[in-house]
Short mmCIF file of C-alpha atoms in Angstrom, two decimals:
data_model
loop_
_atom_site.label_atom_id
_atom_site.label_comp_id
_atom_site.label_asym_id
_atom_site.label_seq_id
_atom_site.Cartn_x
_atom_site.Cartn_y
_atom_site.Cartn_z
CA MET A 1 -72.40 155.16 8.46
CA ALA A 2 -74.35 156.92 5.69
CA ASP A 3 -75.12 153.59 3.99
CA GLU A 4 -76.13 152.03 7.30
CA THR A 5 -78.46 154.95 8.07
CA LEU A 6 -80.06 154.76 4.61
CA SER A 7 -80.53 151.00 4.97
CA LEU A 8 -82.19 151.40 8.34
CA LYS A 9 -84.45 154.16 7.02
CA LYS A 10 -85.59 151.86 4.24
CA ALA A 11 -86.07 149.07 6.76
CA PHE A 12 -88.50 151.30 8.62
CA SER A 13 -90.34 152.07 5.38
CA GLY A 14 -88.90 155.56 5.56
CA HIS A 15 -88.99 155.63 1.76
CA GLY A 16 -92.48 154.20 1.40
CA GLY A 17 -93.76 150.74 0.57
CA PHE A 18 -95.44 147.97 2.51
CA GLY A 19 -94.00 146.23 5.55
CA VAL A 20 -90.64 146.63 7.27
CA ASP A 21 -87.29 144.91 6.76
CA GLU A 22 -86.90 142.92 9.96
CA THR A 23 -83.55 141.40 8.93
CA ILE A 24 -81.84 144.79 8.52
CA MET A 25 -83.34 145.99 11.78
CA ALA A 26 -82.00 142.99 13.67
CA ALA A 27 -78.59 143.43 12.04
CA MET A 28 -78.43 147.07 13.14
CA VAL A 29 -79.29 146.09 16.72
CA THR A 30 -76.26 143.81 16.68
CA LYS A 31 -74.01 146.30 14.91
CA TRP A 32 -74.92 149.34 17.02
CA ARG A 33 -75.01 147.50 20.36
CA LYS A 34 -73.49 149.70 23.07
CA GLN A 35 -73.11 152.55 20.54
CA PRO A 36 -75.62 155.21 21.70
CA ASP A 37 -73.95 157.85 19.52
CA GLN A 38 -74.86 155.89 16.39
CA LYS A 39 -78.51 155.80 17.41
CA SER A 40 -78.42 159.48 18.33
CA ARG A 41 -77.06 160.40 14.89
CA PHE A 42 -79.70 158.21 13.27
CA ARG A 43 -82.47 160.00 15.16
CA SER A 44 -81.05 163.40 14.24
CA ASP A 45 -80.84 162.40 10.58
CA PHE A 46 -84.32 160.85 10.34
CA SER A 47 -86.62 163.87 10.18
CA GLY A 48 -90.23 162.81 9.91
CA PHE A 49 -89.72 159.98 12.36
CA PHE A 50 -87.98 162.13 14.98
CA THR A 51 -88.29 165.82 15.88
CA LYS A 52 -85.83 167.72 18.03
CA ILE A 53 -87.41 168.86 21.30
CA GLY A 54 -84.99 170.37 23.78
CA SER A 55 -82.16 167.93 24.26
CA ILE A 56 -83.92 164.86 22.85
CA GLU A 57 -85.23 163.63 19.51
CA LYS A 58 -88.93 162.80 19.95
CA CYS A 59 -90.71 160.05 18.03
CA GLU A 60 -93.53 161.52 15.94
CA ASP A 61 -96.91 160.02 16.87
CA ASP A 62 -98.16 159.89 13.26
CA TYR A 63 -95.09 157.99 12.18
CA LEU A 64 -95.45 155.57 15.09
CA LEU A 65 -99.00 154.84 13.98
CA ARG A 66 -97.76 154.21 10.46
CA LEU A 67 -95.06 151.89 11.77
CA LYS A 68 -97.64 149.97 13.77
CA THR A 69 -99.51 149.34 10.55
CA GLU A 70 -96.39 148.30 8.64
CA PHE A 71 -95.09 146.02 11.39
CA SER A 72 -98.51 144.32 11.54
CA ARG A 73 -98.65 143.40 7.84
CA PHE A 74 -96.56 140.25 8.25
CA LYS A 75 -98.45 139.22 11.38
CA ASN A 76 -101.79 139.75 9.67
CA ILE A 77 -100.91 137.85 6.51
CA MET A 78 -99.69 134.88 8.52
CA VAL A 79 -102.82 134.80 10.69
CA LEU A 80 -105.04 135.05 7.61
CA TRP A 81 -103.04 132.35 5.84
CA LEU A 82 -103.62 129.95 8.74
CA MET A 83 -107.29 130.87 9.16
CA HIS A 84 -110.05 128.76 7.62
CA PRO A 85 -111.16 130.44 4.36
CA TRP A 86 -114.78 130.60 5.53
CA GLU A 87 -113.80 132.41 8.72
CA ARG A 88 -111.59 134.76 6.72
CA ASP A 89 -114.43 135.72 4.41
CA ALA A 90 -116.85 136.09 7.32
CA ARG A 91 -114.52 138.47 9.13
CA TRP A 92 -113.87 140.50 5.99
CA MET A 93 -117.60 140.90 5.41
CA HIS A 94 -118.10 141.88 9.04
CA HIS A 95 -115.43 144.58 8.62
CA VAL A 96 -117.58 146.21 5.92
CA MET A 97 -120.35 146.84 8.43
CA HIS A 98 -118.21 147.59 11.48
CA LYS A 99 -114.80 148.85 10.36
CA SER A 100 -115.64 150.97 7.32
CA TYR A 101 -114.26 148.54 4.73
CA PRO A 102 -115.62 149.32 1.24
CA PHE A 103 -118.80 147.53 0.17
CA THR A 104 -116.90 146.07 -2.77
CA VAL A 105 -115.45 143.48 -0.36
CA ILE A 106 -118.95 141.98 -0.02
CA VAL A 107 -119.41 142.04 -3.80
CA GLU A 108 -116.01 140.40 -4.21
CA ILE A 109 -116.76 137.55 -1.81
CA ALA A 110 -120.33 136.99 -2.96
CA CYS A 111 -119.44 136.92 -6.66
CA THR A 112 -116.03 135.21 -6.81
CA ARG A 113 -116.57 132.32 -4.37
CA THR A 114 -118.37 129.12 -5.27
CA SER A 115 -121.86 128.63 -3.89
CA GLU A 116 -120.55 126.19 -1.27
CA GLU A 117 -117.78 128.60 -0.26
CA LEU A 118 -120.24 131.48 0.15
CA LEU A 119 -122.58 129.26 2.17
CA GLY A 120 -119.65 128.22 4.37
CA ALA A 121 -118.69 131.86 4.93
CA LYS A 122 -122.28 132.68 5.91
CA ARG A 123 -122.33 129.79 8.39
CA ALA A 124 -119.03 131.01 9.84
CA TYR A 125 -120.47 134.53 10.08
CA GLN A 126 -123.42 133.30 12.12
CA ALA A 127 -121.16 131.27 14.42
CA LEU A 128 -118.80 134.21 14.97
CA PHE A 129 -121.24 137.12 15.27
CA ASN A 130 -124.66 135.61 16.14
CA HIS A 131 -126.26 137.33 13.16
CA SER A 132 -126.73 136.39 9.53
CA VAL A 133 -124.81 138.25 6.86
CA GLU A 134 -128.10 139.09 5.19
CA GLU A 135 -129.61 140.80 8.22
CA ASP A 136 -126.43 142.75 8.95
CA VAL A 137 -126.12 143.97 5.35
CA ALA A 138 -129.81 144.96 5.30
CA TYR A 139 -129.54 146.77 8.66
CA HIS A 140 -126.16 148.47 8.38
CA ILE A 141 -125.98 149.41 4.70
CA LYS A 142 -128.57 152.07 3.87
CA GLU A 143 -127.26 153.18 0.49
CA SER A 144 -129.13 152.55 -2.76
CA TYR A 145 -127.15 149.37 -3.43
CA SER A 146 -128.36 147.62 -0.22
CA LYS A 147 -130.93 145.42 -2.01
CA LEU A 148 -128.36 144.25 -4.53
CA LEU A 149 -125.89 143.35 -1.77
CA VAL A 150 -128.54 141.45 0.18
CA GLY A 151 -129.43 139.55 -2.98
CA LEU A 152 -125.80 138.71 -3.71
CA VAL A 153 -125.03 137.33 -0.25
CA SER A 154 -128.35 135.42 -0.23
CA SER A 155 -127.57 133.68 -3.51
CA PHE A 156 -126.83 129.98 -3.97
CA ARG A 157 -126.11 129.82 -7.67
CA TYR A 158 -126.42 126.77 -9.90
CA GLU A 159 -122.89 125.69 -10.88
CA GLY A 160 -123.58 123.02 -13.46
CA PRO A 161 -122.67 123.25 -17.15
CA GLN A 162 -126.13 123.89 -18.58
CA VAL A 163 -126.99 127.34 -19.97
CA ASP A 164 -130.31 128.27 -21.57
CA ASN A 165 -128.90 130.32 -24.43
CA ASP A 166 -132.30 131.63 -25.52
CA MET A 167 -132.99 132.87 -22.01
CA ALA A 168 -129.51 134.44 -21.85
CA LYS A 169 -130.26 136.32 -25.09
CA TRP A 170 -133.67 137.41 -23.81
CA GLU A 171 -132.19 138.69 -20.55
CA ALA A 172 -129.46 140.54 -22.44
CA LYS A 173 -132.23 142.36 -24.33
CA ALA A 174 -134.13 142.93 -21.07
CA LEU A 175 -131.06 144.49 -19.45
CA GLY A 176 -130.60 146.72 -22.49
CA ASN A 177 -134.21 147.89 -22.31
CA VAL A 178 -133.97 148.60 -18.58
CA ILE A 179 -130.72 150.53 -19.01
CA LYS A 180 -132.25 152.59 -21.84
CA SER A 181 -135.52 153.36 -20.06
CA SER A 182 -134.31 153.77 -16.46
CA GLY A 183 -131.10 155.67 -16.90
CA SER A 184 -127.97 154.64 -15.05
CA GLY A 185 -128.99 156.37 -11.82
CA LYS A 186 -131.94 154.07 -11.07
CA LEU A 187 -130.47 150.79 -12.30
CA ILE A 188 -129.06 149.80 -8.92
CA GLN A 189 -132.59 149.45 -7.50
CA ASN A 190 -134.29 147.91 -10.52
CA GLU A 191 -135.92 144.60 -9.56
CA GLU A 192 -135.20 142.95 -12.90
CA VAL A 193 -131.53 143.87 -12.80
CA ILE A 194 -131.25 142.60 -9.22
CA ARG A 195 -133.08 139.36 -10.08
CA ILE A 196 -130.81 138.57 -13.00
CA LEU A 197 -127.54 139.41 -11.27
CA THR A 198 -128.33 137.65 -8.00
CA THR A 199 -130.02 134.43 -9.14
CA ARG A 200 -128.51 133.34 -12.45
CA SER A 201 -125.51 131.05 -12.65
CA LYS A 202 -122.15 132.57 -13.52
CA ARG A 203 -122.06 130.67 -16.80
CA HIS A 204 -125.51 132.00 -17.66
CA LEU A 205 -124.49 135.56 -16.79
CA LYS A 206 -121.31 135.35 -18.85
CA ALA A 207 -123.44 134.26 -21.81
CA THR A 208 -125.86 137.13 -21.11
CA PHE A 209 -123.02 139.68 -21.01
CA LYS A 210 -121.62 138.23 -24.25
CA HIS A 211 -125.00 138.63 -25.97
CA TYR A 212 -125.33 142.15 -24.59
CA LYS A 213 -122.03 143.13 -26.22
CA GLU A 214 -123.14 141.59 -29.51
CA LEU A 215 -126.44 143.48 -29.37
CA HIS A 216 -125.09 146.86 -28.31
CA GLY A 217 -121.53 146.84 -29.61
CA LYS A 218 -119.92 147.42 -26.22
CA PRO A 219 -119.54 145.69 -22.83
CA ILE A 220 -122.41 146.15 -20.40
CA GLU A 221 -120.05 147.82 -17.88
CA GLU A 222 -119.82 150.83 -20.18
CA ASP A 223 -123.58 151.37 -19.94
CA LEU A 224 -123.75 151.21 -16.15
CA GLY A 225 -122.74 154.82 -15.65
CA ALA A 226 -121.33 155.66 -12.24
CA ASN A 227 -122.88 152.62 -10.58
CA LEU A 228 -119.70 151.22 -9.03
CA CYS A 229 -121.58 148.45 -7.23
CA LEU A 230 -123.10 147.21 -10.49
CA GLN A 231 -119.80 147.56 -12.34
CA GLU A 232 -117.92 145.56 -9.71
CA THR A 233 -120.64 142.91 -9.64
CA VAL A 234 -120.43 142.40 -13.39
CA LYS A 235 -116.64 142.41 -13.34
CA CYS A 236 -116.37 139.92 -10.47
CA ILE A 237 -118.73 137.52 -12.23
CA ASP A 238 -117.51 137.96 -15.79
CA LYS A 239 -113.78 138.72 -15.41
CA PRO A 240 -112.63 137.99 -11.85
CA ALA A 241 -108.93 137.93 -12.76
CA LYS A 242 -109.23 141.46 -14.16
CA TYR A 243 -111.04 142.62 -11.03
CA PHE A 244 -108.35 141.19 -8.74
CA SER A 245 -105.56 142.54 -10.94
CA GLU A 246 -107.00 146.05 -10.71
CA ALA A 247 -107.53 145.77 -6.95
CA ILE A 248 -103.86 144.89 -6.51
CA ASN A 249 -102.73 147.73 -8.74
CA ILE A 250 -104.80 150.30 -6.84
CA ALA A 251 -103.06 149.18 -3.63
CA PHE A 252 -99.68 150.07 -5.15
CA LYS A 253 -100.72 153.55 -6.28
CA GLU A 254 -99.25 156.57 -4.55
CA GLY A 255 -101.76 157.99 -2.10
CA ALA A 256 -103.77 154.77 -1.84
CA ASP A 257 -105.99 154.79 1.26
CA LYS A 258 -105.86 152.15 4.00
CA PRO A 259 -108.68 149.92 2.65
CA SER A 260 -107.08 149.93 -0.82
CA LYS A 261 -103.72 148.91 0.65
CA LEU A 262 -105.34 146.13 2.65
CA SER A 263 -106.68 144.65 -0.58
CA LEU A 264 -103.15 143.55 -1.49
CA THR A 265 -103.07 141.07 1.39
CA ARG A 266 -106.71 140.07 0.93
CA VAL A 267 -106.41 139.29 -2.77
CA ILE A 268 -103.10 137.41 -2.54
CA ILE A 269 -104.26 135.33 0.44
CA SER A 270 -107.68 134.46 -0.96
CA ARG A 271 -106.57 133.68 -4.53
CA ALA A 272 -103.15 132.06 -3.97
CA ASP A 273 -104.55 128.53 -4.35
CA VAL A 274 -107.36 129.41 -6.76
CA ASP A 275 -106.49 131.46 -9.84
CA MET A 276 -103.22 133.25 -9.06
CA GLU A 277 -101.56 132.25 -12.32
CA GLU A 278 -104.41 133.80 -14.30
CA ILE A 279 -104.26 136.94 -12.15
CA LYS A 280 -100.51 137.24 -12.73
CA GLU A 281 -100.96 136.91 -16.49
CA THR A 282 -103.81 139.43 -16.47
CA TYR A 283 -101.79 141.88 -14.36
CA HIS A 284 -98.84 141.70 -16.75
CA LYS A 285 -101.11 142.21 -19.74
CA GLN A 286 -103.02 145.13 -18.16
CA PHE A 287 -100.15 147.06 -16.60
CA GLY A 288 -97.06 145.98 -18.56
CA VAL A 289 -95.11 144.78 -15.53
CA LYS A 290 -94.89 141.45 -13.75
CA LEU A 291 -96.72 141.20 -10.44
CA GLU A 292 -93.66 139.71 -8.73
CA ASP A 293 -91.60 142.72 -9.84
CA MET A 294 -94.15 145.16 -8.38
CA ILE A 295 -94.18 143.26 -5.10
CA THR A 296 -90.38 143.20 -4.97
CA LYS A 297 -90.21 146.92 -5.66
CA ASN A 298 -92.92 148.05 -3.24
CA THR A 299 -92.79 145.73 -0.23
CA HIS A 300 -90.24 144.87 2.44
CA GLY A 301 -89.02 142.12 4.73
CA HIS A 302 -90.93 139.02 5.72
CA TYR A 303 -94.14 140.49 4.30
CA LYS A 304 -92.52 140.74 0.87
CA ASP A 305 -91.11 137.22 1.11
CA THR A 306 -94.51 135.82 2.06
CA LEU A 307 -96.30 137.59 -0.79
CA LEU A 308 -93.76 136.34 -3.32
CA THR A 309 -94.09 132.79 -2.00
CA LEU A 310 -97.89 132.92 -2.15
CA ILE A 311 -97.98 134.11 -5.76
CA GLY A 312 -95.58 131.31 -6.66
CA LYS A 313 -92.55 133.23 -7.81
#
């Protein structure tokens, strides 16, 4: 009985993690059928989920809300997997304005998709919500990084192989001068910084960041101060695998908030058929553990199985 109770607790994410173990739950339904005493003992033993009130064990409302979230993870990942990628991205961007998702989701989509993929997501956004992404970002996001976000979602970058190396060097110097003269606090609104980051091709920007490091002896991210929006923009353009690896790792951290946890599903779903092998290698190199091992350790049930399948274990 003790082992069965512990197994069922784990199935309900009683010991933390993502998702629930549906197989164990179904097995317990079969095993404890017509055994109300077993269920009563389980309720008495599962403090946190149940609280004794009079002659009954009451389900705690907070735990029920948590269970609702955990039960929904498998449903959500399956719906997102079936959804057209453009619709997926459109809905994620809409969540930033209307469901308090972090602005970094917009940076992520704008900077890691191809120009055609971003255009498709913007068309899907208009079809779904009868607004453009640009007007919603400009209207709903009032923080200092609003202009940068509008520029990023408005972009249709050149994706050919040509890079003007002299121009990349000149713009690396220009960024250095702006950073030195403006200070990190005003960079996010600097027109030159916004122009370079939102209009240049990714190949051009990678060359610019390379020249910046050669000129100043350190990556440009280190000179951006506390400007998270600028840091994430540079990272998504220059080292997307590192960005996604870190987003996944934050989701696994103890005390991670809801948006951080949701990034696990978002990253795995959106990158499974794109650059997952590179992300797995980067994750292992950054954090010293295989991504599949972290997923196995921290997730449960069908949600775990789906994640492992998507990353190609």
